[in-house]
């Protein structure tokens, strides 16, 4: 999901709140998703974690969110490069 940039940029935190509110069946409970910001710039950030942790991080704009379906183990390995258990932003 590419987050809106007009009339003003939607933040990752705002988008995650909307997703949480819409997830009535808790299908995303403890499911890891990808949050990206400022791709293509020196400030780029990619994080892979559960919504409950990502909502506390600060992401600049523009941003996007990816909710992956079932993953092949190699895809999971690749995404885990952006999962940081110390809750630090990982620059790629």
Coordinates of N, CA and C in Angstrom, one line a residue:
X1 N 0.8 -1.2 0.0 CA 0.0 0.0 0.0 C 0.9 1.2 0.0
X2 N 0.7 2.1 -1.0 CA 1.4 3.3 -1.0 C 0.6 4.3 -0.2
X3 N 1.2 5.0 0.7 CA 0.4 5.9 1.6 C 0.2 7.2 0.9
X4 N -0.9 7.8 1.1 CA -1.2 9.1 0.5 C -0.2 10.1 0.8
X5 N 0.1 11.0 -0.2 CA 1.0 12.1 0.0 C 0.2 13.5 -0.1
X6 N -1.0 13.4 -0.6 CA -1.8 14.7 -0.7 C -3.1 14.5 0.0
X7 N -3.7 15.4 0.6 CA -3.3 16.8 0.8 C -2.1 16.9 1.7
X8 N -1.9 16.0 2.6 CA -0.6 15.9 3.4 C -0.3 14.5 3.5
X9 N 1.0 14.2 3.7 CA 1.5 12.8 3.8 C 0.9 12.0 4.9
X10 N 0.4 10.8 4.6 CA -0.1 9.9 5.7 C 1.1 9.2 6.3
X11 N 1.2 9.1 7.6 CA 2.3 8.5 8.3 C 2.1 7.0 8.4
X12 N 3.1 6.3 8.6 CA 3.0 4.8 8.8 C 2.2 4.6 10.1
X13 N 2.4 5.4 11.1 CA 1.6 5.2 12.3 C 0.1 5.4 12.1
X14 N -0.3 6.4 11.3 CA -1.7 6.6 11.0 C -2.3 5.4 10.2
X15 N -1.5 4.9 9.2 CA -2.0 3.8 8.4 C -2.1 2.5 9.2
X16 N -1.2 2.3 10.1 CA -1.2 1.1 10.9 C -2.4 1.1 11.9
X17 N -2.8 2.3 12.4 CA -3.9 2.5 13.2 C -5.2 2.1 12.4
X18 N -5.3 2.6 11.2 CA -6.5 2.3 10.4 C -6.5 0.8 10.1
X19 N -5.4 0.2 9.8 CA -5.4 -1.3 9.6 C -5.8 -2.1 10.8
X20 N -5.3 -1.7 12.0 CA -5.7 -2.3 13.2 C -7.2 -2.2 13.5
X21 N -7.7 -1.0 13.2 CA -9.2 -0.8 13.5 C -10.0 -1.6 12.5
X22 N -9.5 -1.8 11.3 CA -10.3 -2.6 10.3 C -10.1 -4.1 10.4
X23 N -9.2 -4.5 11.2 CA -8.9 -5.9 11.3 C -9.7 -6.5 12.4
X24 N -11.0 -6.6 12.2 CA -12.0 -7.1 13.2 C -11.8 -8.6 13.6
X25 N -11.3 -9.4 12.6 CA -11.1 -10.8 12.9 C -9.7 -11.1 13.4
X26 N -8.9 -10.1 13.7 CA -7.5 -10.3 14.2 C -6.7 -11.2 13.3
X27 N -6.9 -11.0 12.0 CA -6.1 -11.8 11.0 C -4.7 -11.4 11.0
X28 N -4.4 -10.1 11.4 CA -3.0 -9.6 11.4 C -2.4 -9.6 12.8
X29 N -3.1 -10.2 13.7 CA -2.5 -10.3 15.1 C -1.2 -11.1 15.1
X30 N -0.2 -10.5 15.5 CA 1.2 -11.2 15.5 C 1.7 -11.5 14.1
X31 N 1.1 -11.0 13.1 CA 1.7 -11.2 11.7 C 2.6 -10.1 11.4
X32 N 3.8 -10.5 10.9 CA 4.8 -9.5 10.5 C 4.5 -8.8 9.2
X33 N 4.6 -7.5 9.1 CA 4.4 -6.8 7.9 C 5.7 -5.9 7.7
X34 N 5.7 -5.3 6.5 CA 6.9 -4.5 6.1 C 6.4 -3.0 6.1
X35 N 7.2 -2.2 6.7 CA 7.0 -0.7 6.6 C 8.2 -0.1 6.0
X36 N 8.0 0.7 5.0 CA 9.1 1.3 4.3 C 8.9 2.8 4.3
X37 N 10.0 3.6 4.3 CA 9.9 5.0 4.2 C 11.1 5.6 3.4
X38 N 10.8 6.6 2.7 CA 11.9 7.4 2.0 C 12.8 6.5 1.1
X39 N 12.1 5.5 0.5 CA 12.9 4.7 -0.4 C 13.5 5.5 -1.6
X40 N 14.7 5.1 -1.9 CA 15.4 5.9 -3.0 C 16.2 7.1 -2.5
X41 N 16.2 7.3 -1.2 CA 16.9 8.4 -0.6 C 17.9 7.9 0.5
X42 N 18.8 8.7 1.0 CA 19.7 8.4 2.0 C 19.0 8.1 3.3
X43 N 17.8 8.6 3.5 CA 17.0 8.4 4.7 C 16.2 7.1 4.7
X44 N 16.3 6.3 3.7 CA 15.4 5.1 3.6 C 15.5 4.2 4.8
X45 N 14.3 3.7 5.1 CA 14.2 2.7 6.2 C 13.2 1.6 5.8
X46 N 13.6 0.4 6.1 CA 12.8 -0.8 5.9 C 12.7 -1.5 7.2
X47 N 11.5 -1.8 7.7 CA 11.3 -2.6 8.9 C 10.4 -3.7 8.6
X48 N 10.6 -4.8 9.2 CA 9.8 -6.0 9.1 C 9.5 -6.5 10.6
X49 N 8.2 -6.3 11.0 CA 7.9 -6.6 12.4 C 6.4 -6.7 12.5
X50 N 5.9 -7.0 13.7 CA 4.4 -7.0 13.9 C 3.9 -5.5 14.1
X51 N 2.7 -5.3 13.8 CA 2.1 -4.0 13.9 C 2.3 -3.4 15.3
X52 N 2.1 -4.1 16.3 CA 2.2 -3.6 17.7 C 3.6 -3.0 18.0
X53 N 4.6 -3.4 17.3 CA 6.0 -2.8 17.5 C 6.2 -1.7 16.5
X54 N 5.8 -1.9 15.2 CA 6.0 -0.9 14.2 C 5.3 0.4 14.5
X55 N 4.1 0.3 15.2 CA 3.4 1.6 15.5 C 4.1 2.5 16.4
X56 N 5.1 2.0 17.1 CA 5.9 2.9 18.0 C 7.1 3.5 17.4
X57 N 7.4 3.0 16.2 CA 8.6 3.6 15.4 C 8.2 4.9 14.7
X58 N 9.2 5.7 14.4 CA 9.0 6.9 13.7 C 9.5 6.6 12.2
X59 N 8.6 6.9 11.3 CA 9.0 6.8 9.9 C 8.7 8.1 9.2
X60 N 9.6 8.5 8.4 CA 9.4 9.8 7.6 C 8.5 9.5 6.5
X61 N 8.2 10.4 5.6 CA 7.3 10.2 4.5 C 8.0 10.6 3.2
X62 N 7.7 10.1 2.1 CA 6.6 9.2 1.8 C 6.9 7.7 2.3
X63 N 5.8 7.0 2.4 CA 6.0 5.7 3.0 C 5.1 4.7 2.3
X64 N 5.3 3.4 2.6 CA 4.4 2.3 2.1 C 4.4 1.2 3.1
X65 N 3.4 0.4 3.0 CA 3.2 -0.8 3.9 C 3.0 -2.0 3.0
X66 N 3.6 -3.1 3.3 CA 3.4 -4.4 2.6 C 2.9 -5.4 3.6
X67 N 1.8 -6.0 3.2 CA 1.3 -7.1 4.1 C 1.5 -8.4 3.3
X68 N 2.5 -9.2 3.6 CA 2.8 -10.3 2.7 C 1.8 -11.5 3.0
X69 N 1.6 -12.3 2.0 CA 0.8 -13.5 2.1 C 1.7 -14.6 2.7
X70 N 1.4 -15.8 2.5 CA 2.2 -16.9 2.9 C 3.6 -16.8 2.2
X71 N 4.6 -17.0 2.9 CA 6.0 -16.8 2.4 C 6.7 -18.1 2.2
X72 N 7.5 -18.2 1.2 CA 8.5 -19.3 1.1 C 9.6 -19.0 2.1
X73 N 10.2 -20.1 2.6 CA 11.2 -19.9 3.7 C 12.3 -18.9 3.2
X74 N 12.7 -18.9 1.9 CA 13.7 -18.0 1.5 C 13.3 -16.5 1.5
X75 N 12.0 -16.3 1.2 CA 11.4 -15.0 1.3 C 11.4 -14.5 2.8
X76 N 11.1 -15.4 3.7 CA 11.1 -15.1 5.1 C 12.5 -14.8 5.6
X77 N 13.5 -15.5 5.1 CA 14.9 -15.2 5.5 C 15.3 -13.8 5.0
X78 N 14.9 -13.5 3.8 CA 15.2 -12.2 3.2 C 14.6 -11.1 4.0
X79 N 13.3 -11.2 4.4 CA 12.6 -10.2 5.1 C 13.1 -10.1 6.5
X80 N 13.6 -11.2 7.1 CA 14.2 -11.1 8.4 C 15.4 -10.3 8.5
X81 N 16.1 -10.0 7.4 CA 17.2 -9.1 7.4 C 16.8 -7.7 7.9
X82 N 15.5 -7.3 7.8 CA 15.0 -6.0 8.2 C 14.2 -6.1 9.5
X83 N 14.2 -7.3 10.2 CA 13.6 -7.4 11.5 C 14.7 -7.2 12.5
X84 N 14.5 -6.3 13.4 CA 15.5 -5.9 14.4 C 14.9 -6.1 15.8
X85 N 15.3 -7.1 16.5 CA 14.8 -7.4 17.8 C 15.1 -6.3 18.8
X86 N 16.2 -5.5 18.6 CA 16.5 -4.4 19.5 C 15.7 -3.1 19.2
X87 N 14.8 -3.2 18.3 CA 13.9 -2.1 17.9 C 14.6 -0.9 17.4
X88 N 15.7 -1.1 16.8 CA 16.5 0.0 16.2 C 16.1 0.1 14.7
X89 N 16.1 1.3 14.2 CA 15.9 1.5 12.7 C 17.1 0.9 12.0
X90 N 16.8 0.2 10.9 CA 17.8 -0.5 10.1 C 17.9 0.3 8.8
X91 N 19.0 0.8 8.5 CA 19.2 1.5 7.2 C 19.8 0.5 6.2
X92 N 19.2 0.5 5.0 CA 19.7 -0.4 4.0 C 20.4 0.4 2.8

